[in-house]
């Protein structure tokens, strides 16, 4: 087959197996430029794409080539310096993709709506497909994929650790989503350790039934943010039994935490040794190239194609974590959309400059709740009170969201701040606003405007 025809057929097949954003970001501007005894050469538009192909898509490309009867010794990716293709596809993406088509929310899972999660508490947004791989997380990614391919196998438990906003939740949920995709009968359960603790307390206090069964009748148990279990002896004890039960039955356990097992100070010794039985891998802050790649795909998911200058500006200036990186990008996109301007480097400079210069050192939860209430012309007693009228509920949810995004408070603490007893209310409220921000222009504007007041 001719190179071009062969590559079209490869791309056609790949397009069916990856999300729209992944395809347009990475595959669209590629070409098979050479094929000989020593291998094939594929041209890609830039260094970010080259890296993604080498670490992430190589197996997939090789698989599809092989289906087409080509089994090259080596696949080389070279950067296309002519720039010809990059430009043309940029135009098409910007022109045809509506901004509300948040890929991963809508395209990846057509059933998913705001506030909805799939089986096992998983958020369908978190997939391997939209997880960018770089040297900071490639081990964690590879181990996660191995677990998804063979749950209960040699990496059990899988323990992923790293700082805030670096992709732990994304990755552990991606494993769950992938397992269900491969076999919908597998029972996967995702919970935060905060939920585990609070359900355990209910079980003790109110003699609620079904606690042990819930956690033991699963094939894959994913517990996020294990550090919250530290120091809670009774809960650790219970978790130890749950762990043993599952492990002995070859059920997969996946854990995440902000620290390696040995550095969680008040983890009982026997739980620590259990956590160390399988595989513990860390995720680091991604390097510059990976940060650029993440920005590219996130922008594409919102139907926007940012130019390299802007991407590089954001990636250079935000080095804390990926959540912040995403936050800055979302602000930029929302701001540009509101004003009807291009999200370019000068807009980015203006916004980032504001964020960095005006962020006060000591923002308190009281200030956040006060300002949110004022913004919606509510009394404090209303926003923290019992009423569930919509005009109060949404502001309350926004206040919870801001307590989490600005102060990183725990869910139980957020619930308490707003006079709620049940921390799951906080979890649901925050998730709801997180999604609404992506889909609903009005909510996005409200949140942005309160944020501006917080840092004014
Ligand atoms: P953590 O659980 O470690 O605090 P999250 O998994 O919540 O972090 O990640 C924060 C945000 O950054 C999420 O929106 C997630 O999708 C995104 N993110 C993190 N790592 C990556 C990555 N490698 N590729 C794409 N998005 C990522
Ligand atoms: Mg997390």
CSV table of C-alpha atoms and ligand atoms in Angstrom, one decimal:
chain,number,residue,atom,x,y,z
A,1,UNK,CA,0.0,0.0,0.0
A,2,UNK,CA,1.1,3.6,-0.6
A,3,UNK,CA,2.3,5.4,2.5
A,4,UNK,CA,-0.6,7.9,2.4
A,5,UNK,CA,-3.3,5.3,1.9
A,6,UNK,CA,-1.8,3.1,4.6
A,7,UNK,CA,-1.6,5.9,7.1
A,8,UNK,CA,-5.2,7.0,6.3
A,9,UNK,CA,-6.3,3.5,7.1
A,10,UNK,CA,-4.3,3.4,10.4
A,11,UNK,CA,-5.7,6.8,11.4
A,12,UNK,CA,-9.2,5.7,10.6
A,13,UNK,CA,-8.9,2.9,13.0
A,14,UNK,CA,-7.2,4.9,15.7
A,15,UNK,CA,-9.9,7.5,15.5
A,16,UNK,CA,-12.4,4.9,16.5
A,17,UNK,CA,-10.5,4.0,19.7
A,18,UNK,CA,-9.5,7.4,21.1
A,19,UNK,CA,-11.5,10.5,22.1
A,20,UNK,CA,-12.1,13.3,19.7
A,21,UNK,CA,-9.8,15.6,21.5
A,22,UNK,CA,-7.0,13.1,21.6
A,23,UNK,CA,-7.4,12.5,17.9
A,24,UNK,CA,-7.3,16.1,16.9
A,25,UNK,CA,-4.6,17.0,19.3
A,26,UNK,CA,-2.1,14.2,18.5
A,27,UNK,CA,-3.0,12.3,15.4
A,28,UNK,CA,-4.5,14.7,13.0
A,29,UNK,CA,-1.3,16.3,11.7
A,30,UNK,CA,0.7,13.2,11.4
A,31,UNK,CA,2.0,11.5,8.2
A,32,UNK,CA,3.8,8.3,7.4
A,33,UNK,CA,6.7,9.6,5.4
A,34,UNK,CA,9.0,6.7,5.0
A,35,UNK,CA,8.8,2.9,5.1
A,36,UNK,CA,11.8,0.7,4.5
A,37,UNK,CA,13.7,-2.4,5.8
A,38,UNK,CA,14.8,-0.7,9.0
A,39,UNK,CA,11.4,0.6,9.9
A,40,UNK,CA,8.8,3.3,9.4
A,41,UNK,CA,9.1,7.0,9.9
A,42,UNK,CA,6.1,9.1,11.0
A,43,UNK,CA,6.2,12.8,11.1
A,44,UNK,CA,4.5,14.6,13.9
A,45,UNK,CA,3.9,18.4,14.3
A,46,UNK,CA,6.0,19.2,17.4
A,47,UNK,CA,8.1,18.0,20.3
A,48,UNK,CA,5.1,17.5,22.6
A,49,UNK,CA,3.5,15.2,20.1
A,50,UNK,CA,6.8,13.3,19.5
A,51,UNK,CA,7.0,12.6,23.2
A,52,UNK,CA,3.4,11.4,23.5
A,53,UNK,CA,3.9,9.1,20.5
A,54,UNK,CA,7.1,7.7,22.0
A,55,UNK,CA,5.8,7.0,25.5
A,56,UNK,CA,2.1,6.6,25.0
A,57,UNK,CA,0.8,5.8,21.5
A,58,UNK,CA,3.7,3.7,20.2
A,59,UNK,CA,2.1,0.4,21.1
A,60,UNK,CA,-1.2,1.4,19.6
A,61,UNK,CA,0.4,2.6,16.4
A,62,UNK,CA,2.4,-0.6,16.1
A,63,UNK,CA,-0.8,-2.7,16.7
A,64,UNK,CA,-2.8,-1.0,14.0
A,65,UNK,CA,0.1,-1.1,11.5
A,66,UNK,CA,0.5,-4.8,12.2
A,67,UNK,CA,-3.3,-5.3,11.5
A,68,UNK,CA,-2.5,-3.7,8.1
A,69,UNK,CA,0.3,-6.1,7.5
A,70,UNK,CA,3.2,-3.9,8.4
A,71,UNK,CA,5.5,-5.0,11.2
A,72,UNK,CA,8.3,-2.5,11.3
A,73,UNK,CA,11.5,-3.2,13.3
A,74,UNK,CA,11.5,0.4,14.5
A,75,UNK,CA,9.0,3.3,14.5
A,76,UNK,CA,10.7,6.7,14.4
A,77,UNK,CA,8.8,9.9,15.1
A,78,UNK,CA,10.3,13.0,13.6
A,79,UNK,CA,9.1,16.6,13.9
A,80,UNK,CA,7.6,18.1,10.8
A,81,UNK,CA,9.2,21.5,10.4
A,82,UNK,CA,7.2,22.7,7.4
A,83,UNK,CA,4.2,23.6,9.6
A,84,UNK,CA,1.9,23.0,6.7
A,85,UNK,CA,-0.4,20.6,8.4
A,86,UNK,CA,-0.5,22.3,11.8
A,87,UNK,CA,-2.1,25.4,10.4
A,88,UNK,CA,-4.8,23.8,8.4
A,89,UNK,CA,-6.0,21.6,11.2
A,90,UNK,CA,-6.0,24.5,13.6
A,91,UNK,CA,-8.5,26.2,11.4
A,92,UNK,CA,-10.8,23.3,11.2
A,93,UNK,CA,-10.8,22.5,14.9
A,94,UNK,CA,-11.6,26.1,15.9
A,95,UNK,CA,-14.3,26.4,13.4
A,96,UNK,CA,-16.1,23.1,13.9
A,97,UNK,CA,-16.0,22.2,17.6
A,98,UNK,CA,-18.6,23.9,19.7
A,99,UNK,CA,-17.2,25.1,23.1
A,100,UNK,CA,-19.8,23.3,25.1
A,101,UNK,CA,-18.6,19.9,23.7
A,102,UNK,CA,-16.4,19.2,26.6
A,103,UNK,CA,-14.8,16.0,25.5
A,104,UNK,CA,-14.5,13.4,28.1
A,105,UNK,CA,-17.8,14.7,29.6
A,106,UNK,CA,-19.9,14.3,26.6
A,107,UNK,CA,-18.1,12.5,23.8
A,108,UNK,CA,-16.3,9.9,25.8
A,109,UNK,CA,-19.4,8.9,27.7
A,110,UNK,CA,-22.6,10.0,26.1
A,111,UNK,CA,-24.6,9.0,29.1
A,112,UNK,CA,-22.8,11.3,31.5
A,113,UNK,CA,-24.6,14.4,32.6
A,114,UNK,CA,-23.8,17.0,35.1
A,115,UNK,CA,-23.7,15.5,38.5
A,116,UNK,CA,-23.8,12.0,37.3
A,117,UNK,CA,-21.2,9.3,37.8
A,118,UNK,CA,-20.9,5.8,36.4
A,119,UNK,CA,-21.0,2.5,38.2
A,120,UNK,CA,-18.9,2.2,41.3
A,121,UNK,CA,-18.8,5.9,41.9
A,122,UNK,CA,-16.4,6.5,39.1
A,123,UNK,CA,-16.3,9.7,37.1
A,124,UNK,CA,-16.3,8.9,33.4
A,125,UNK,CA,-14.2,11.9,32.8
A,126,UNK,CA,-11.1,10.2,34.1
A,127,UNK,CA,-9.7,7.9,31.5
A,128,UNK,CA,-6.3,6.7,30.4
A,129,UNK,CA,-7.1,8.2,27.0
A,130,UNK,CA,-7.0,11.8,28.3
A,131,UNK,CA,-4.2,11.3,30.8
A,132,UNK,CA,-1.0,12.8,29.5
A,133,UNK,CA,2.1,10.7,30.1
A,134,UNK,CA,5.5,12.2,30.7
A,135,UNK,CA,8.6,11.3,32.7
A,136,UNK,CA,6.9,12.5,35.9
A,137,UNK,CA,4.1,9.9,35.8
A,138,UNK,CA,5.0,7.2,33.2
A,139,UNK,CA,5.8,4.6,35.8
A,140,UNK,CA,2.5,5.2,37.6
A,141,UNK,CA,0.7,5.2,34.2
A,142,UNK,CA,2.3,1.9,33.1
A,143,UNK,CA,1.6,0.1,36.4
A,144,UNK,CA,-2.0,1.4,36.3
A,145,UNK,CA,-2.5,0.0,32.8
A,146,UNK,CA,-1.0,-3.3,33.9
A,147,UNK,CA,-3.5,-3.4,36.8
A,148,UNK,CA,-6.4,-2.6,34.4
A,149,UNK,CA,-5.3,-5.4,32.1
A,150,UNK,CA,-5.0,-7.9,34.9
A,151,UNK,CA,-6.8,-6.9,38.1
A,152,UNK,CA,-5.7,-8.9,41.2
A,153,UNK,CA,-2.5,-9.8,39.5
A,154,UNK,CA,1.1,-9.0,40.5
A,155,UNK,CA,0.6,-5.3,41.4
A,156,UNK,CA,-1.6,-5.8,44.4
A,157,UNK,CA,-2.1,-3.4,46.1
A,158,UNK,CA,-1.3,-0.6,43.7
A,159,UNK,CA,-0.4,2.4,45.7
A,160,UNK,CA,0.0,5.7,43.9
A,161,UNK,CA,1.3,8.7,45.9
A,162,UNK,CA,2.2,12.3,45.2
A,163,UNK,CA,1.3,16.0,45.9
A,164,UNK,CA,-2.0,17.7,45.5
A,165,UNK,CA,-3.4,18.1,42.0
A,166,UNK,CA,-0.9,15.8,40.2
A,167,UNK,CA,-3.3,13.3,38.8
A,168,UNK,CA,-3.7,10.6,41.5
A,169,UNK,CA,-7.5,10.6,41.4
A,170,UNK,CA,-7.5,10.8,37.6
A,171,UNK,CA,-5.2,7.8,37.4
A,172,UNK,CA,-6.9,5.5,40.0
A,173,UNK,CA,-10.3,6.3,38.5
A,174,UNK,CA,-9.0,5.6,35.0
A,175,UNK,CA,-8.0,2.1,36.1
A,176,UNK,CA,-11.6,1.6,37.4
A,177,UNK,CA,-13.1,2.9,34.2
A,178,UNK,CA,-10.9,0.8,32.0
A,179,UNK,CA,-11.7,-2.4,34.0
A,180,UNK,CA,-15.4,-1.7,33.6
A,181,UNK,CA,-15.0,-1.0,30.0
A,182,UNK,CA,-13.3,-4.2,29.4
A,183,UNK,CA,-15.7,-6.2,31.4
A,184,UNK,CA,-18.9,-4.5,32.8
A,185,UNK,CA,-19.5,-7.4,35.1
A,186,UNK,CA,-16.5,-6.6,37.3
A,187,UNK,CA,-17.6,-4.9,40.5
A,188,UNK,CA,-15.5,-1.8,41.0
A,189,UNK,CA,-16.0,0.5,43.9
A,190,UNK,CA,-14.3,3.9,44.2
A,191,UNK,CA,-14.4,5.8,47.5
A,192,UNK,CA,-12.4,8.4,49.2
A,193,UNK,CA,-10.9,7.4,52.5
A,194,UNK,CA,-12.9,10.2,54.1
A,195,UNK,CA,-16.0,8.3,53.0
A,196,UNK,CA,-14.7,5.1,54.4
A,197,UNK,CA,-14.0,6.7,57.7
A,198,UNK,CA,-17.4,8.4,58.0
A,199,UNK,CA,-19.3,5.3,56.9
A,200,UNK,CA,-17.4,3.3,59.5
A,201,UNK,CA,-18.3,5.8,62.2
A,202,UNK,CA,-21.9,5.6,61.2
A,203,UNK,CA,-21.6,1.8,61.4
A,204,UNK,CA,-20.2,2.0,64.9
A,205,UNK,CA,-22.5,4.7,66.2
A,206,UNK,CA,-25.8,3.9,64.6
A,207,UNK,CA,-25.2,0.1,64.2
A,208,UNK,CA,-25.8,0.6,60.4
A,209,UNK,CA,-25.8,-2.6,58.6
A,210,UNK,CA,-24.0,-3.6,55.4
A,211,UNK,CA,-20.8,-1.8,56.0
A,212,UNK,CA,-18.5,-4.9,55.8
A,213,UNK,CA,-20.4,-6.4,52.9
A,214,UNK,CA,-20.3,-3.2,50.9
A,215,UNK,CA,-16.5,-3.2,50.9
A,216,UNK,CA,-15.9,-6.9,50.8
A,217,UNK,CA,-18.3,-7.8,48.0
A,218,UNK,CA,-16.2,-6.1,45.3
A,219,UNK,CA,-13.7,-7.2,42.8
A,220,UNK,CA,-11.8,-4.0,42.7
A,221,UNK,CA,-11.6,-1.5,45.6
A,222,UNK,CA,-10.2,1.9,45.0
A,223,UNK,CA,-9.6,4.1,48.0
A,224,UNK,CA,-8.5,7.6,47.3
A,225,UNK,CA,-6.5,9.9,49.7
A,226,UNK,CA,-5.5,7.2,52.2
A,227,UNK,CA,-3.7,9.8,54.4
A,228,UNK,CA,-7.1,10.7,55.9
A,229,UNK,CA,-7.3,7.3,57.6
A,230,UNK,CA,-4.1,8.0,59.5
A,231,UNK,CA,-4.5,8.3,63.2
A,232,UNK,CA,-8.0,6.8,63.2
A,233,UNK,CA,-7.2,3.5,64.9
A,234,UNK,CA,-10.5,1.7,64.8
A,235,UNK,CA,-11.0,2.6,61.2
A,236,UNK,CA,-7.5,1.4,60.3
A,237,UNK,CA,-8.3,-1.9,62.1
A,238,UNK,CA,-11.4,-2.3,60.1
A,239,UNK,CA,-9.6,-1.4,56.9
A,240,UNK,CA,-7.0,-3.9,57.7
A,241,UNK,CA,-9.6,-6.7,57.8
A,242,UNK,CA,-11.2,-5.5,54.6
A,243,UNK,CA,-7.8,-5.4,52.9
A,244,UNK,CA,-6.9,-8.9,54.0
A,245,UNK,CA,-10.3,-10.3,52.9
A,246,UNK,CA,-10.0,-8.8,49.5
A,247,UNK,CA,-6.3,-9.6,49.0
A,248,UNK,CA,-6.7,-13.2,50.1
A,249,UNK,CA,-9.4,-13.6,47.5
A,250,UNK,CA,-7.2,-12.1,44.8
A,251,UNK,CA,-9.3,-9.0,44.5
A,252,UNK,CA,-7.5,-5.8,43.3
A,253,UNK,CA,-6.9,-3.0,45.8
A,254,UNK,CA,-5.8,0.4,44.5
A,255,UNK,CA,-4.8,3.2,46.9
A,256,UNK,CA,-3.7,6.7,46.6
A,257,UNK,CA,-2.1,9.0,49.1
A,258,UNK,CA,-0.1,12.2,49.4
A,259,UNK,CA,2.8,10.3,50.9
A,260,UNK,CA,4.5,6.9,50.6
A,261,UNK,CA,3.3,4.3,53.2
A,262,UNK,CA,6.4,4.7,55.3
A,263,UNK,CA,5.9,8.5,55.7
A,264,UNK,CA,2.3,8.4,57.0
A,265,UNK,CA,3.1,9.0,60.6
A,266,UNK,CA,0.2,7.3,62.4
A,267,UNK,CA,-0.4,4.4,60.1
A,268,UNK,CA,-0.4,1.1,62.1
A,269,UNK,CA,2.6,-1.0,61.3
A,270,UNK,CA,0.6,-3.9,60.0
A,271,UNK,CA,-1.3,-1.7,57.6
A,272,UNK,CA,1.9,-0.1,56.4
A,273,UNK,CA,3.4,-3.5,55.6
A,274,UNK,CA,0.2,-4.4,53.7
A,275,UNK,CA,0.5,-1.3,51.7
A,276,UNK,CA,4.1,-2.1,50.8
A,277,UNK,CA,3.3,-5.6,49.6
A,278,UNK,CA,2.4,-4.7,46.0
A,279,UNK,CA,3.7,-1.7,44.1
A,280,UNK,CA,4.1,1.9,45.5
A,281,UNK,CA,4.9,4.5,42.8
A,282,UNK,CA,5.0,8.3,43.0
A,283,UNK,CA,3.8,11.0,40.7
A,284,UNK,CA,5.8,14.1,40.4
A,285,UNK,CA,5.1,17.5,39.1
A,286,UNK,CA,5.2,17.2,35.3
A,287,UNK,CA,8.1,18.8,33.4
A,288,UNK,CA,7.6,21.7,31.0
A,289,UNK,CA,6.9,19.6,28.0
A,290,UNK,CA,4.3,17.5,29.7
A,291,UNK,CA,2.7,20.7,31.1
A,292,UNK,CA,2.4,22.0,27.5
A,293,UNK,CA,0.9,18.7,26.4
A,294,UNK,CA,-1.7,18.8,29.1
A,295,UNK,CA,-2.6,22.4,28.2
A,296,UNK,CA,-3.0,21.4,24.6
A,297,UNK,CA,-5.3,18.6,25.2
A,298,UNK,CA,-7.4,20.5,27.8
A,299,UNK,CA,-7.8,23.3,25.4
A,300,UNK,CA,-8.8,20.9,22.6
A,301,UNK,CA,-11.3,19.4,24.9
A,302,UNK,CA,-13.0,22.8,25.2
A,303,UNK,CA,-12.8,23.1,21.4
A,304,UNK,CA,-10.1,25.8,21.5
A,305,UNK,CA,-6.7,25.7,19.9
A,306,UNK,CA,-4.2,27.8,21.8
A,307,UNK,CA,-1.1,28.9,20.0
A,308,UNK,CA,2.3,27.7,21.2
A,309,UNK,CA,3.3,31.0,22.7
A,310,UNK,CA,0.3,31.1,25.0
A,311,UNK,CA,0.7,27.4,26.0
A,312,UNK,CA,4.3,27.9,26.8
A,313,UNK,CA,3.6,31.1,28.7
A,314,UNK,CA,1.2,29.2,31.0
A,315,UNK,CA,3.4,26.2,31.3
A,316,UNK,CA,6.4,28.4,32.3
A,317,UNK,CA,4.5,30.3,34.9
A,318,UNK,CA,2.5,27.6,36.6
A,319,UNK,CA,4.6,25.0,38.2
A,320,UNK,CA,2.7,24.1,41.3
A,321,UNK,CA,0.3,21.4,40.1
A,322,UNK,CA,-2.0,20.4,37.3
A,323,UNK,CA,-5.1,21.5,39.0
A,324,UNK,CA,-3.8,25.0,39.1
A,325,UNK,CA,-2.7,24.7,35.5
A,326,UNK,CA,-6.1,23.7,34.5
A,327,UNK,CA,-7.6,26.4,36.6
A,328,UNK,CA,-5.6,29.1,34.9
A,329,UNK,CA,-6.5,27.7,31.5
A,330,UNK,CA,-10.2,27.6,32.3
A,331,UNK,CA,-10.0,31.2,33.5
A,332,UNK,CA,-8.3,32.3,30.4
A,333,UNK,CA,-10.8,30.5,28.2
A,334,UNK,CA,-13.8,31.8,30.1
A,335,UNK,CA,-12.4,35.4,30.2
A,336,UNK,CA,-11.7,35.4,26.5
A,337,UNK,CA,-15.1,33.9,25.7
A,338,UNK,CA,-16.8,36.5,27.9
A,339,UNK,CA,-15.0,39.4,26.3
A,340,UNK,CA,-15.2,37.9,22.8
A,341,UNK,CA,-11.5,38.0,22.3
A,342,UNK,CA,-8.7,35.5,21.5
A,343,UNK,CA,-7.2,33.6,24.4
A,344,UNK,CA,-3.7,34.8,23.5
A,345,UNK,CA,-0.6,35.5,25.4
A,346,UNK,CA,-1.3,39.0,26.3
A,347,UNK,CA,-4.7,38.0,27.8
A,348,UNK,CA,-2.9,35.3,29.7
A,349,UNK,CA,-0.3,37.7,31.0
A,350,UNK,CA,-3.0,40.0,32.2
A,351,UNK,CA,-4.9,37.3,34.1
A,352,UNK,CA,-1.9,35.6,35.6
A,353,UNK,CA,-0.4,38.8,36.7
A,354,UNK,CA,-3.6,39.6,38.5
A,355,UNK,CA,-3.8,36.2,40.1
A,356,UNK,CA,-0.2,36.3,41.3
A,357,UNK,CA,0.0,39.8,42.5
A,358,UNK,CA,-3.3,40.0,44.4
A,359,UNK,CA,-3.6,36.7,46.0
A,360,UNK,CA,-3.7,37.5,49.8
A,361,UNK,CA,-1.7,35.2,52.1
A,362,UNK,CA,-4.5,34.5,54.6
A,363,UNK,CA,-7.8,34.0,52.9
A,364,UNK,CA,-10.2,32.5,55.5
A,365,UNK,CA,-13.2,30.3,55.0
A,366,UNK,CA,-15.4,33.0,56.7
A,367,UNK,CA,-14.3,35.4,54.0
A,368,UNK,CA,-15.2,33.0,51.2
A,369,UNK,CA,-18.7,32.3,52.7
A,370,UNK,CA,-19.3,36.0,53.4
A,371,UNK,CA,-18.4,37.1,49.9
A,372,UNK,CA,-20.3,34.3,48.3
A,373,UNK,CA,-23.4,35.2,50.3
A,374,UNK,CA,-23.0,38.9,49.5
A,375,UNK,CA,-22.6,38.2,45.8
A,376,UNK,CA,-26.0,36.5,45.8
A,377,UNK,CA,-27.5,39.0,48.3
A,378,UNK,CA,-28.1,36.3,50.9
A,379,UNK,CA,-27.7,36.5,54.6
A,380,UNK,CA,-25.1,34.3,56.3
A,381,UNK,CA,-27.9,32.7,58.2
A,382,UNK,CA,-29.5,31.7,54.9
A,383,UNK,CA,-26.5,30.3,53.2
A,384,UNK,CA,-25.5,28.3,56.3
A,385,UNK,CA,-29.1,27.5,57.3
A,386,UNK,CA,-31.6,24.7,56.7
A,387,UNK,CA,-33.5,26.0,53.6
A,388,UNK,CA,-33.2,24.1,50.4
A,389,UNK,CA,-34.7,26.6,47.9
A,390,UNK,CA,-32.8,26.7,44.7
A,391,UNK,CA,-31.8,30.4,45.1
A,392,UNK,CA,-29.9,29.4,48.3
A,393,UNK,CA,-28.7,25.9,47.3
A,394,UNK,CA,-26.7,26.9,44.3
A,395,UNK,CA,-24.8,29.7,46.2
A,396,UNK,CA,-24.2,27.3,49.0
A,397,UNK,CA,-22.7,24.8,46.6
A,398,UNK,CA,-20.6,27.5,45.1
A,399,UNK,CA,-19.3,28.4,48.5
A,400,UNK,CA,-18.4,24.8,49.1
A,401,UNK,CA,-16.6,24.6,45.8
A,402,UNK,CA,-14.6,27.7,46.6
A,403,UNK,CA,-13.6,26.4,50.1
A,404,UNK,CA,-12.2,23.4,48.3
A,405,UNK,CA,-10.6,25.1,45.4
A,406,UNK,CA,-9.1,28.0,47.2
A,407,UNK,CA,-8.3,26.5,50.7
A,408,UNK,CA,-8.2,22.8,50.0
A,409,UNK,CA,-10.3,22.0,53.0
A,410,UNK,CA,-11.4,18.5,53.7
A,411,UNK,CA,-15.0,17.5,52.8
A,412,UNK,CA,-16.2,17.1,56.4
A,413,UNK,CA,-14.7,20.5,57.3
A,414,UNK,CA,-16.4,22.1,54.3
A,415,UNK,CA,-19.7,20.5,55.3
A,416,UNK,CA,-19.4,21.9,58.9
A,417,UNK,CA,-18.5,25.4,57.7
A,418,UNK,CA,-21.9,25.5,55.9
A,419,UNK,CA,-23.8,23.9,58.8
A,420,UNK,CA,-24.1,20.5,57.1
A,421,UNK,CA,-23.7,17.3,59.1
A,422,UNK,CA,-23.1,15.0,56.2
A,423,UNK,CA,-19.9,15.4,54.3
A,424,UNK,CA,-21.2,13.6,51.2
A,425,UNK,CA,-23.3,16.7,50.6
A,426,UNK,CA,-20.1,18.6,50.3
A,427,UNK,CA,-18.7,16.0,47.9
A,428,UNK,CA,-21.7,16.1,45.7
A,429,UNK,CA,-22.0,19.9,45.7
A,430,UNK,CA,-18.4,20.4,44.7
A,431,UNK,CA,-18.6,17.9,41.9
A,432,UNK,CA,-21.7,19.5,40.7
A,433,UNK,CA,-20.1,22.9,40.5
A,434,UNK,CA,-16.9,21.5,39.0
A,435,UNK,CA,-19.0,20.1,36.1
A,436,UNK,CA,-21.3,23.1,35.8
A,437,UNK,CA,-18.3,25.4,35.4
A,438,UNK,CA,-17.4,23.5,32.3
A,439,UNK,CA,-20.9,23.4,30.8
A,440,UNK,CA,-22.7,26.4,32.1
A,441,UNK,CA,-21.5,29.8,31.2
A,442,UNK,CA,-23.5,31.6,33.9
A,443,UNK,CA,-22.1,29.5,36.7
A,444,UNK,CA,-18.6,30.0,35.4
A,445,UNK,CA,-19.1,33.7,35.3
A,446,UNK,CA,-20.5,33.7,38.9
A,447,UNK,CA,-17.6,31.7,40.2
A,448,UNK,CA,-15.1,33.9,38.4
A,449,UNK,CA,-16.7,37.0,39.7
A,450,UNK,CA,-16.7,35.9,43.3
A,451,UNK,CA,-13.1,34.8,43.0
A,452,UNK,CA,-12.2,38.2,41.7
A,453,UNK,CA,-13.8,39.7,44.8
A,454,UNK,CA,-11.9,37.4,47.1
A,455,UNK,CA,-8.6,38.5,45.7
A,456,UNK,CA,-9.6,42.1,45.1
B,1,LIG,P1,-4.9,14.6,42.7
B,1,LIG,O1,-5.9,13.6,43.0
B,1,LIG,O2,-3.5,14.1,42.7
B,1,LIG,O3,-5.0,15.8,43.7
B,1,LIG,P2,-6.3,15.0,40.3
B,1,LIG,O4,-6.3,13.6,39.8
B,1,LIG,O5,-7.6,15.5,40.9
B,1,LIG,O6,-5.1,15.2,41.3
B,1,LIG,O7,-5.8,16.0,39.1
B,1,LIG,C1,-6.2,17.4,39.1
B,1,LIG,C2,-6.6,17.8,37.7
B,1,LIG,O8,-5.5,17.6,36.8
B,1,LIG,C3,-7.7,16.9,37.2
B,1,LIG,O9,-8.6,17.6,36.5
B,1,LIG,C4,-7.0,15.9,36.2
B,1,LIG,O10,-7.8,15.5,35.2
B,1,LIG,C5,-5.9,16.8,35.7
B,1,LIG,N1,-4.7,16.0,35.5
B,1,LIG,C6,-3.7,15.5,36.3
B,1,LIG,N2,-2.8,14.8,35.7
B,1,LIG,C7,-3.1,14.8,34.4
B,1,LIG,C8,-2.4,14.3,33.3
B,1,LIG,N3,-1.3,13.6,33.3
B,1,LIG,N4,-3.1,14.4,32.1
B,1,LIG,C9,-4.2,15.1,32.0
B,1,LIG,N5,-4.8,15.7,33.0
B,1,LIG,C10,-4.3,15.5,34.2
B,2,LIG,MG1,-7.3,13.4,44.4
